[in-house]
Coordinates of C-alpha atoms (C1' of nucleotides) in Angstrom, one line a residue:
Chain A
M21 CA 0.0 -0.2 -0.1
L22 CA 1.3 3.4 -0.9
D23 CA 1.5 6.1 1.9
I24 CA -1.4 8.3 1.9
K25 CA 0.9 11.3 2.9
F26 CA 3.3 10.6 0.1
I27 CA 0.6 10.4 -2.7
R28 CA -0.6 14.3 -1.2
D29 CA 3.1 15.6 -1.3
N30 CA 4.4 14.0 -4.4
I31 CA 1.1 13.4 -6.9
Q32 CA 3.7 13.7 -9.8
I33 CA 5.7 11.2 -8.9
V34 CA 3.2 8.9 -8.1
K35 CA 1.1 9.5 -11.4
T36 CA 4.2 8.9 -13.5
G37 CA 5.3 5.8 -11.7
L38 CA 1.8 4.4 -11.8
E39 CA 1.4 5.5 -15.6
R40 CA 4.8 2.9 -16.4
R41 CA 2.7 -0.2 -15.4
N42 CA -0.2 -2.2 -17.2
G43 CA -3.5 -2.1 -16.1
K44 CA -6.4 0.6 -14.4
F45 CA -6.5 2.0 -11.0
P46 CA -8.3 4.1 -8.9
D47 CA -8.3 8.0 -9.9
L48 CA -5.6 9.8 -7.8
D49 CA -7.3 13.0 -8.1
D50 CA -10.5 11.9 -6.8
L51 CA -8.6 9.8 -3.9
L52 CA -6.8 12.8 -2.6
E53 CA -10.4 15.1 -2.6
Q54 CA -11.9 12.4 -0.6
E55 CA -8.7 12.4 1.7
E56 CA -9.3 16.4 2.3
E57 CA -13.0 15.8 2.8
R58 CA -11.8 13.2 5.0
R59 CA -9.5 15.1 7.1
E60 CA -11.6 18.6 7.5
G61 CA -14.4 16.1 8.8
L62 CA -12.3 14.6 11.2
Q63 CA -11.0 17.6 12.8
E64 CA -14.2 19.3 13.0
S65 CA -15.5 16.1 15.0
E66 CA -12.1 16.4 17.0
Q67 CA -12.7 19.9 18.1
L68 CA -16.5 18.9 19.1
K69 CA -15.2 15.6 20.9
N70 CA -12.5 18.0 23.1
K71 CA -16.0 20.0 23.7
K72 CA -17.8 17.5 25.0
K73 CA -15.1 16.1 27.1
K74 CA -14.5 18.8 28.8
L75 CA -18.4 19.2 29.3
S76 CA -18.6 16.1 30.9
A77 CA -15.6 16.8 33.1
E78 CA -17.7 19.2 34.5
V79 CA -20.8 17.5 35.1
G80 CA -18.6 15.5 37.3
K81 CA -17.7 17.8 39.3
L82 CA -21.0 19.6 40.1
K83 CA -22.4 16.5 40.6
Q84 CA -19.6 15.7 43.3
Q85 CA -20.4 19.4 44.7
G86 CA -24.2 18.3 44.9
Q87 CA -25.2 20.7 42.3
E88 CA -27.2 21.0 39.1
A89 CA -25.8 20.2 35.6
S90 CA -29.1 19.3 33.4
E91 CA -27.4 22.1 31.5
Q92 CA -23.8 20.6 30.4
M93 CA -25.8 17.4 30.0
G94 CA -28.1 18.7 27.6
E95 CA -25.9 20.4 25.6
V96 CA -23.5 17.5 25.3
K97 CA -26.3 15.4 24.3
N98 CA -26.6 18.0 21.8
L99 CA -23.0 17.7 20.4
N100 CA -23.4 14.1 20.5
V101 CA -25.7 14.4 17.7
F102 CA -23.4 16.3 15.1
I103 CA -20.6 14.1 16.1
K104 CA -22.0 10.6 15.1
E105 CA -22.9 12.5 12.0
L106 CA -19.3 13.6 11.3
D107 CA -17.9 10.1 12.4
E108 CA -20.3 8.2 10.1
K109 CA -18.8 10.6 7.4
V110 CA -15.2 10.2 8.2
E111 CA -15.2 6.4 8.7
G112 CA -17.7 6.5 4.9
L113 CA -14.8 8.3 3.4
E114 CA -11.8 6.3 5.4
T115 CA -13.2 2.8 4.3
I116 CA -13.6 4.0 0.6
I117 CA -9.7 5.7 1.2
H118 CA -8.6 2.4 2.0
E119 CA -10.1 0.3 -0.3
K120 CA -8.7 2.5 -3.2
L121 CA -5.1 2.7 -1.8
L122 CA -5.5 -1.3 -1.6
G123 CA -5.9 -1.2 -5.3
I124 CA -3.0 0.9 -5.8
P125 CA -0.2 -1.3 -6.9
N126 CA 3.2 -0.6 -5.8
L127 CA 5.3 2.3 -7.7
P128 CA 8.1 0.6 -9.7
D129 CA 11.6 1.4 -8.7
E130 CA 13.2 4.0 -11.3
N131 CA 15.7 2.5 -12.6
I132 CA 13.9 -1.0 -14.2
P133 CA 13.5 -1.2 -17.9
D134 CA 10.1 -0.1 -19.4
G135 CA 7.9 -2.7 -21.3
I136 CA 4.9 -3.9 -21.7
D137 CA 5.7 -7.9 -21.3
E138 CA 8.7 -10.2 -20.8
S139 CA 9.8 -9.8 -24.0
N140 CA 11.2 -6.0 -22.7
N141 CA 13.2 -8.2 -20.1
K142 CA 16.6 -7.1 -19.0
F143 CA 19.2 -9.7 -19.4
I144 CA 21.9 -9.1 -16.0
R145 CA 24.2 -12.5 -16.1
E146 CA 24.6 -15.8 -17.0
W147 CA 26.5 -19.0 -15.4
G148 CA 27.2 -22.2 -16.5
A149 CA 26.9 -23.8 -20.4
K150 CA 24.2 -25.7 -22.0
P151 CA 24.9 -29.7 -22.0
S152 CA 26.0 -31.5 -24.6
L153 CA 23.3 -34.2 -25.3
K154 CA 23.9 -36.7 -28.0
G155 CA 20.6 -36.7 -30.3
E156 CA 17.3 -35.6 -29.2
P157 CA 17.0 -34.6 -26.0
L158 CA 13.6 -36.3 -24.3
N159 CA 11.8 -34.0 -22.4
H160 CA 10.6 -34.5 -18.8
V161 CA 7.6 -36.0 -19.2
E162 CA 8.9 -39.0 -21.2
L163 CA 11.9 -39.1 -19.0
G164 CA 9.6 -39.0 -16.1
E165 CA 7.2 -41.6 -17.3
K166 CA 9.9 -44.2 -18.7
L167 CA 11.6 -44.0 -15.1
G168 CA 9.1 -44.2 -13.4
L169 CA 9.4 -41.0 -11.7
I170 CA 6.1 -39.4 -12.2
D171 CA 2.4 -40.5 -12.9
L172 CA 0.8 -37.8 -14.6
K173 CA -2.6 -40.1 -15.4
R174 CA -3.4 -41.4 -11.9
A175 CA -2.7 -37.5 -10.5
A176 CA -5.9 -36.8 -13.1
K177 CA -7.9 -39.4 -11.6
I178 CA -7.1 -38.7 -8.4
S179 CA -7.6 -34.9 -8.8
G180 CA -7.7 -33.6 -12.5
A181 CA -5.7 -31.7 -14.6
R182 CA -2.5 -30.0 -13.5
F183 CA -1.6 -32.4 -11.0
A184 CA 1.2 -35.0 -10.1
V185 CA 2.1 -38.2 -8.6
Y186 CA 5.8 -38.3 -7.8
R187 CA 6.4 -42.1 -7.1
G188 CA 9.7 -44.3 -6.2
M189 CA 12.7 -42.3 -7.1
G190 CA 11.4 -39.3 -8.5
A191 CA 9.5 -38.8 -4.8
A192 CA 12.7 -39.7 -3.3
L193 CA 14.2 -36.9 -5.8
L194 CA 11.5 -34.3 -5.2
R195 CA 12.0 -34.9 -1.3
G196 CA 15.8 -34.6 -1.7
L197 CA 15.7 -31.6 -3.1
I198 CA 13.7 -29.9 -0.7
N199 CA 16.0 -31.1 2.1
F200 CA 18.7 -30.3 0.4
M201 CA 17.6 -26.2 -0.6
V202 CA 16.9 -26.0 2.9
D203 CA 19.8 -26.9 4.3
V204 CA 22.4 -24.8 2.1
Q205 CA 19.8 -22.0 3.2
T206 CA 19.9 -22.2 6.5
Q207 CA 23.5 -23.5 6.9
E208 CA 25.5 -21.8 4.6
N209 CA 23.0 -18.9 3.8
G210 CA 22.3 -17.3 7.2
Y211 CA 18.7 -18.0 7.1
E212 CA 16.3 -19.7 9.7
E213 CA 13.7 -22.2 8.7
L214 CA 10.2 -21.8 9.6
Y215 CA 7.3 -24.3 8.7
P216 CA 4.4 -22.5 8.8
P217 CA 0.6 -23.4 8.3
F218 CA -0.9 -23.9 4.4
L219 CA -4.0 -22.2 5.5
V220 CA -4.2 -18.9 5.8
N221 CA -6.9 -16.1 6.7
E222 CA -8.1 -12.9 4.8
E223 CA -5.9 -11.0 6.8
S224 CA -2.7 -12.2 5.9
L225 CA -3.5 -12.3 1.8
L226 CA -4.3 -8.7 2.0
G227 CA -0.9 -8.1 3.8
T228 CA 1.1 -9.3 1.2
G229 CA -1.0 -8.1 -1.5
Q230 CA -2.9 -11.6 -3.3
L231 CA -6.4 -9.8 -2.0
P232 CA -8.2 -8.0 -2.6
K233 CA -7.4 -7.9 -6.3
F234 CA -6.2 -11.3 -6.9
G235 CA -8.8 -13.7 -5.3
E236 CA -9.3 -15.9 -8.1
E237 CA -5.8 -17.1 -8.3
L238 CA -6.4 -18.8 -5.2
F239 CA -8.5 -22.0 -3.4
A240 CA -11.0 -21.0 -0.8
M241 CA -12.1 -23.6 1.8
K242 CA -15.8 -24.4 1.5
N243 CA -17.0 -24.2 5.1
D244 CA -14.2 -21.5 6.7
P245 CA -12.7 -18.1 5.8
L246 CA -9.3 -19.7 5.1
F247 CA -7.4 -20.0 1.8
L248 CA -4.7 -22.8 0.8
I249 CA -1.4 -20.6 0.6
P250 CA -0.1 -19.2 -3.0
T251 CA 3.3 -19.4 -1.9
A252 CA 5.0 -19.3 1.6
E253 CA 5.9 -15.4 1.3
V254 CA 2.2 -15.3 2.4
P255 CA 2.4 -16.8 6.0
V256 CA 6.2 -16.1 6.2
T257 CA 5.9 -12.2 5.9
N258 CA 3.0 -12.2 8.0
F259 CA 4.9 -14.1 10.7
H260 CA 5.6 -10.3 12.1
R261 CA 2.4 -8.7 11.0
D262 CA 1.5 -6.2 13.5
E263 CA 4.8 -6.2 14.7
I264 CA 7.3 -3.2 16.1
L265 CA 11.0 -5.3 15.3
E266 CA 14.1 -3.9 16.7
E267 CA 16.2 -2.2 14.4
E268 CA 19.2 -4.4 15.4
S269 CA 18.0 -7.4 15.0
L270 CA 17.4 -6.7 11.4
P271 CA 17.8 -8.0 8.7
I272 CA 15.7 -11.1 9.7
C273 CA 16.2 -13.8 7.2
Y274 CA 13.8 -17.1 7.1
T275 CA 13.4 -20.3 4.2
A276 CA 10.4 -21.9 4.3
Y277 CA 9.2 -25.1 2.7
T278 CA 6.0 -25.2 1.5
P279 CA 3.6 -26.5 -1.2
C280 CA 2.2 -23.6 -3.1
F281 CA -1.8 -23.9 -4.6
R282 CA -2.6 -22.1 -7.1
R283 CA -5.9 -22.1 -9.3
E284 CA -3.9 -21.0 -12.5
A285 CA -7.0 -19.1 -13.9
G286 CA -5.7 -17.3 -16.3
S287 CA -3.5 -19.8 -17.7
Y288 CA -6.0 -22.1 -19.5
G289 CA -3.9 -23.8 -22.7
K290 CA -0.6 -22.2 -21.2
D291 CA 2.0 -25.0 -20.2
T292 CA -0.7 -27.9 -20.1
Q293 CA 2.0 -30.6 -20.7
G294 CA 3.8 -31.6 -17.7
L295 CA 4.9 -30.4 -14.3
I296 CA 6.0 -26.8 -15.6
R297 CA 2.6 -25.3 -14.2
Q298 CA 0.7 -27.1 -11.4
H299 CA -2.1 -26.2 -9.1
Q300 CA 0.0 -28.1 -6.4
F301 CA 3.9 -27.5 -6.7
D302 CA 6.5 -27.5 -4.3
K303 CA 8.8 -24.4 -3.0
V304 CA 11.5 -23.3 -0.7
E305 CA 11.1 -19.8 -0.2
L306 CA 13.5 -17.0 1.2
V307 CA 11.9 -14.1 3.2
K308 CA 13.8 -11.0 4.3
F309 CA 12.6 -8.2 6.4
S310 CA 15.4 -5.1 5.9
K311 CA 15.8 -1.7 7.1
P312 CA 14.9 0.4 4.5
D313 CA 18.2 1.7 3.5
D314 CA 19.9 -2.0 3.1
S315 CA 16.8 -3.2 1.0
E316 CA 18.5 -2.7 -2.7
K317 CA 21.9 -4.4 -1.3
E318 CA 19.7 -7.2 0.5
L319 CA 17.9 -7.8 -2.8
E320 CA 21.8 -8.7 -4.5
K321 CA 22.4 -10.6 -1.6
L322 CA 18.4 -13.1 -2.0
V323 CA 19.3 -13.2 -5.5
Q324 CA 22.8 -15.2 -5.1
N325 CA 21.8 -17.4 -2.4
A326 CA 18.9 -18.5 -4.7
E327 CA 21.9 -18.8 -7.4
S328 CA 23.8 -20.6 -5.4
I329 CA 21.4 -23.5 -5.7
L330 CA 21.8 -24.0 -9.4
K331 CA 25.6 -23.6 -9.1
K332 CA 25.7 -26.5 -6.8
L333 CA 23.8 -28.4 -9.0
D334 CA 25.7 -27.0 -12.3
L335 CA 22.6 -26.3 -13.8
H336 CA 23.1 -23.4 -17.0
Y337 CA 21.0 -20.5 -15.6
R338 CA 20.7 -16.6 -16.7
V339 CA 19.6 -13.8 -14.2
M340 CA 16.8 -11.6 -15.9
E341 CA 15.5 -7.9 -14.6
L342 CA 12.0 -7.6 -14.9
C343 CA 10.5 -4.5 -17.3
V344 CA 7.6 -2.8 -15.9
G345 CA 4.9 -4.5 -17.3
D346 CA 5.7 -7.9 -16.5
L347 CA 6.5 -6.8 -12.7
G348 CA 4.2 -8.4 -10.1
F349 CA 1.1 -6.2 -8.0
S350 CA 3.5 -5.8 -5.0
A351 CA 6.9 -5.4 -5.9
A352 CA 9.1 -2.9 -6.5
K353 CA 12.1 -4.8 -8.5
T354 CA 12.6 -8.0 -9.5
Y355 CA 14.9 -10.4 -10.8
D356 CA 13.8 -13.3 -12.1
L357 CA 16.6 -16.7 -12.5
E358 CA 15.8 -18.9 -15.8
V359 CA 17.1 -22.2 -15.9
W360 CA 17.9 -23.7 -19.0
L361 CA 15.6 -26.5 -20.3
P362 CA 17.2 -28.7 -23.2
S363 CA 14.1 -29.9 -24.8
Q364 CA 12.0 -27.0 -25.1
N365 CA 15.2 -25.0 -26.3
T366 CA 14.6 -21.9 -24.1
Y367 CA 15.1 -20.6 -20.3
R368 CA 11.9 -21.1 -17.8
E369 CA 11.4 -19.1 -14.8
I370 CA 12.6 -21.1 -11.4
S371 CA 12.9 -18.3 -9.0
S372 CA 11.6 -14.9 -9.0
C373 CA 13.1 -12.3 -6.3
S374 CA 11.7 -9.1 -5.3
N375 CA 12.2 -6.1 -3.4
F376 CA 9.0 -4.8 -2.0
G377 CA 9.9 -1.5 -0.6
D378 CA 7.6 -0.7 2.2
Y379 CA 4.8 -1.6 0.4
Q380 CA 3.7 -4.8 1.9
A381 CA 4.9 -3.6 5.5
R382 CA 2.6 -1.1 5.1
R383 CA -0.3 -3.1 4.3
A384 CA 0.8 -5.4 7.3
K385 CA 2.1 -2.9 9.7
I386 CA 5.5 -4.5 9.9
R387 CA 7.6 -1.5 11.4
C388 CA 11.1 -1.1 13.4
K389 CA 11.9 0.8 16.3
K390 CA 15.2 3.1 15.4
K391 CA 17.9 2.9 17.7
T392 CA 18.1 6.5 17.2
G393 CA 14.5 7.3 18.3
G394 CA 11.6 8.7 16.9
K395 CA 8.9 7.0 15.4
P396 CA 8.6 3.4 14.3
E397 CA 9.0 3.2 10.4
F398 CA 8.2 0.5 8.2
V399 CA 10.5 -2.1 7.5
H400 CA 11.4 -3.3 3.7
T401 CA 10.1 -6.9 2.8
L402 CA 11.9 -9.2 0.1
N403 CA 11.4 -12.8 -0.9
G404 CA 12.5 -14.9 -3.2
S405 CA 11.9 -19.1 -4.2
G406 CA 15.1 -21.1 -3.6
L407 CA 13.6 -22.7 -5.3
A408 CA 10.8 -24.1 -7.1
A409 CA 11.1 -27.8 -6.8
G410 CA 9.0 -29.0 -9.1
R411 CA 10.5 -27.1 -11.8
L412 CA 14.0 -27.7 -10.5
F413 CA 12.8 -31.4 -10.8
V414 CA 12.2 -31.0 -14.8
A415 CA 15.8 -29.1 -15.0
I416 CA 17.6 -31.8 -13.3
L417 CA 15.8 -34.6 -15.4
E418 CA 16.3 -32.8 -19.0
N419 CA 19.9 -31.9 -18.0
Y420 CA 21.5 -34.6 -16.7
Q421 CA 19.6 -37.4 -19.2
N422 CA 22.0 -39.6 -20.8
E423 CA 22.0 -40.9 -23.7
D424 CA 20.3 -44.6 -22.5
G425 CA 17.5 -42.8 -21.1
T426 CA 18.8 -43.3 -17.9
V427 CA 19.5 -39.7 -15.6
T428 CA 22.8 -39.1 -13.7
V429 CA 22.4 -37.7 -10.3
P430 CA 23.9 -34.2 -9.7
E431 CA 26.9 -35.0 -7.2
A432 CA 25.3 -32.3 -4.5
L433 CA 22.1 -34.6 -4.7
R434 CA 23.7 -38.3 -4.1
P435 CA 23.7 -37.6 -0.1
Y436 CA 20.2 -37.4 -0.4
L437 CA 19.5 -40.2 -2.4
Q438 CA 21.6 -42.7 -0.6
G439 CA 24.7 -42.2 -2.6
R440 CA 22.7 -43.2 -5.6
K441 CA 24.7 -42.0 -9.3
V442 CA 22.1 -43.2 -11.7
L443 CA 18.2 -43.3 -12.3
S444 CA 17.0 -45.9 -14.1
S445 CA 14.6 -48.0 -14.7
Chain B
rG4 C1' -17.8 -30.5 19.4
rG5 C1' -19.0 -29.2 25.5
rA6 C1' -18.0 -27.4 30.2
rG7 C1' -15.1 -23.4 32.8
rA8 C1' -11.3 -19.3 33.3
rG9 C1' -9.1 -15.2 31.3
rG10 C1' -7.7 -11.6 27.7
rU11 C1' -5.1 -4.0 30.2
rG12 C1' 1.2 -0.5 28.0
rG13 C1' 8.0 -4.4 25.6
rC14 C1' 7.0 -8.0 30.4
rC15 C1' 4.2 -8.4 35.1
rG16 C1' 0.1 -6.5 37.5
rA17 C1' -3.6 -2.4 39.8
rG18 C1' -8.1 0.0 38.6
rC19 C1' -15.5 2.2 42.9
rG20 C1' -18.6 4.7 35.9
rG21 C1' -16.0 10.8 36.3
rU22 C1' -8.0 15.0 35.7
rU23 C1' -6.6 7.1 34.2
rG24 C1' -3.5 7.1 28.8
rA25 C1' -4.4 4.3 32.7
rA26 C1' -0.7 3.0 40.2
rG27 C1' 3.0 0.0 41.3
rG28 C1' 7.0 -3.6 39.9
rC29 C1' 10.3 -5.4 36.1
rG30 C1' 13.2 -4.2 31.7
rC31 C1' 15.0 -0.5 28.7
rA32 C1' 17.5 5.0 28.1
rC33 C1' 20.1 8.6 30.0
rG34 C1' 22.2 10.8 34.1
rC35 C1' 24.4 11.2 39.0
rU36 C1' 27.2 7.8 42.6
rU37 C1' 31.9 4.6 41.9
rG38 C1' 38.9 3.2 40.9
rG39 C1' 35.3 0.6 38.0
rA40 C1' 31.3 -2.7 38.5
rA41 C1' 27.0 -4.1 41.2
rA42 C1' 23.5 -2.0 44.5
rG43 C1' 21.4 2.5 45.3
rC44 C1' 19.4 7.6 43.6
rG45 C1' 17.0 10.5 39.8
rU46 C1' 14.7 11.7 34.8
rG47 C1' 12.6 9.5 31.1
rU48 C1' 10.3 5.5 28.8
rG49 C1' 3.1 3.1 24.1
rU50 C1' 0.3 3.7 19.0
rA51 C1' -2.2 5.9 15.2
rG52 C1' -4.1 9.8 13.6
rG53 C1' -4.7 16.0 12.9
rU54 C1' -2.2 20.2 13.4
rU55 C1' 2.8 22.6 13.4
rU56 C1' 9.1 24.6 10.7
rA57 C1' 9.7 22.8 15.7
rC58 C1' 8.3 22.6 20.5
rC59 C1' 3.2 22.5 22.1
rC60 C1' -1.8 21.1 21.5
rC61 C1' -5.9 17.9 20.2
rU62 C1' -8.4 13.3 19.1
rA63 C1' -8.3 7.8 19.5
rC64 C1' -6.9 3.3 21.6
rC65 C1' -7.3 -1.4 27.9
rG66 C1' -8.9 -8.4 22.4
rA67 C1' -12.4 -6.9 18.2
rG68 C1' -17.1 -4.5 17.3
rG69 C1' -22.1 -2.9 18.6
rG70 C1' -24.7 -0.9 23.3
rU71 C1' -26.4 1.9 27.7
rU72 C1' -24.9 6.7 30.0
rC73 C1' -23.9 14.1 30.5
rG74 C1' -19.1 10.6 30.9
rA75 C1' -17.0 3.7 30.2
rA76 C1' -10.6 -0.2 31.0
rU77 C1' -15.0 -0.2 34.6
rC78 C1' -21.8 -2.1 33.2
rC79 C1' -24.7 -5.0 28.9
rC80 C1' -24.8 -7.9 23.9
rU81 C1' -21.8 -10.0 20.0
rC82 C1' -17.8 -12.5 17.9
rC83 C1' -12.2 -13.6 18.1
rC84 C1' -8.2 -15.6 20.8
rU85 C1' -5.7 -17.8 24.7
rC86 C1' -5.3 -21.8 28.9
rU87 C1' -7.5 -26.1 32.0
rC88 C1' -10.6 -30.5 32.2
rC89 C1' -14.0 -33.9 28.7
rG90 C1' -14.9 -35.7 23.9
rC91 C1' -12.7 -36.7 19.0
rC92 C1' -8.7 -37.7 16.6
rA93 C1' -2.4 -38.3 14.1

RNA sequence: GGAGAGGUGGCCGAGCGGUUGAAGGCGCACGCUUGGAAAGCGUGUGUAGGUUUACCCCUACCGAGGGUUCGAAUCCCUCCCUCUCCGCCA
């Protein structure tokens, strides 16, 4: 959420920032007009309340002295009518203003590239090299089914399209990947592990920005006001909702493994084959709470922490900076990590690392107390995948496939698979 | 799901319906004291909004939302959460 005061004082900056984004947002001039009206009403009401308070105190004194106070009592009763009226008006405006603010996306970082979609994203760097595979590479579905690692047909029977059953060594590989990633992030990159609930309430989704605008992406419970998490970002960022943190404790870094549930409502026909786009997938998430001045630097570190997984697994990837048009609603700046997939002869997103500035923190009321005193200020929040396990599974199958249809287990992963070197049928 | 108890400031803990934003204690910060430390003493120490160059000032907040009253942390109603016991259950 943007600060209404900031909008008031910097209307031109806000307008230019939002114009760079795709989509429609509430009219800012209307918004400011309503805000002006709200403050006027508020001031008027507060003046009357002050008057009322004084009169009531007078009544108390007079009554204690056994004196008549009906004149004052009548006056307060009179004031109450006006106060109620004003408060109702102010409250109504507050609700409208708040709703509008929730519908306004974050201002994009000034330095990120213009553009309307992913074709305008900016190449930052790449690492490693494409594997030299002999013959036509098989895709992960062919490999996975041949080796008995995944069963998509039965998953469709059990749950429907866009679900998967991992079996045998496939299940072990997925589980191994998750453990491997959490271990690296906790033991080498300094993150504390959290294991949060997979069902969250509405407030949490408002805090991170999935609601109110993107409810159609969520799986909702029928009998309870709860939603399946679309990403661990939601429970982990909301871990500190409504809290004032100590400045010295920042940055706070958490990692969490969770499954993620997404309806993929807007993506009919896209990636219908295989494990690339699923309603349920596993992900190890990285979340940071940082001092405002440090968030830029922390984003760079977070991207490197995510990259470290790909490096250890020796998978070729590139880092892209998202252009404004590809940027998420709450994000100010985002880097995507894209891993090489031989069968598709292309790079696919396997991690998305964002700096949200104080946008989520203001929504979720996450502040920090400054050592120098003064008012608490909103922290900056960041998060990124470190990494998406399902897509990593795909990348390993495809990049490590052998001519005979087997798959070599990356060395770093072998301790997680009882030392196994090759997956074969 | 049933029965009971409870939710007050960073924490503990008072609080007859009328200078209570809230006693007291702990913690924390600063100062005094000391060779140094501890103890001791003193001062300060919530959040949000409005106004303001700033200080000040004003308003709201004692789980949340309503209600009663001239006046509510205190009385009434609804909801939420926590704890204990029972039931159910991995």
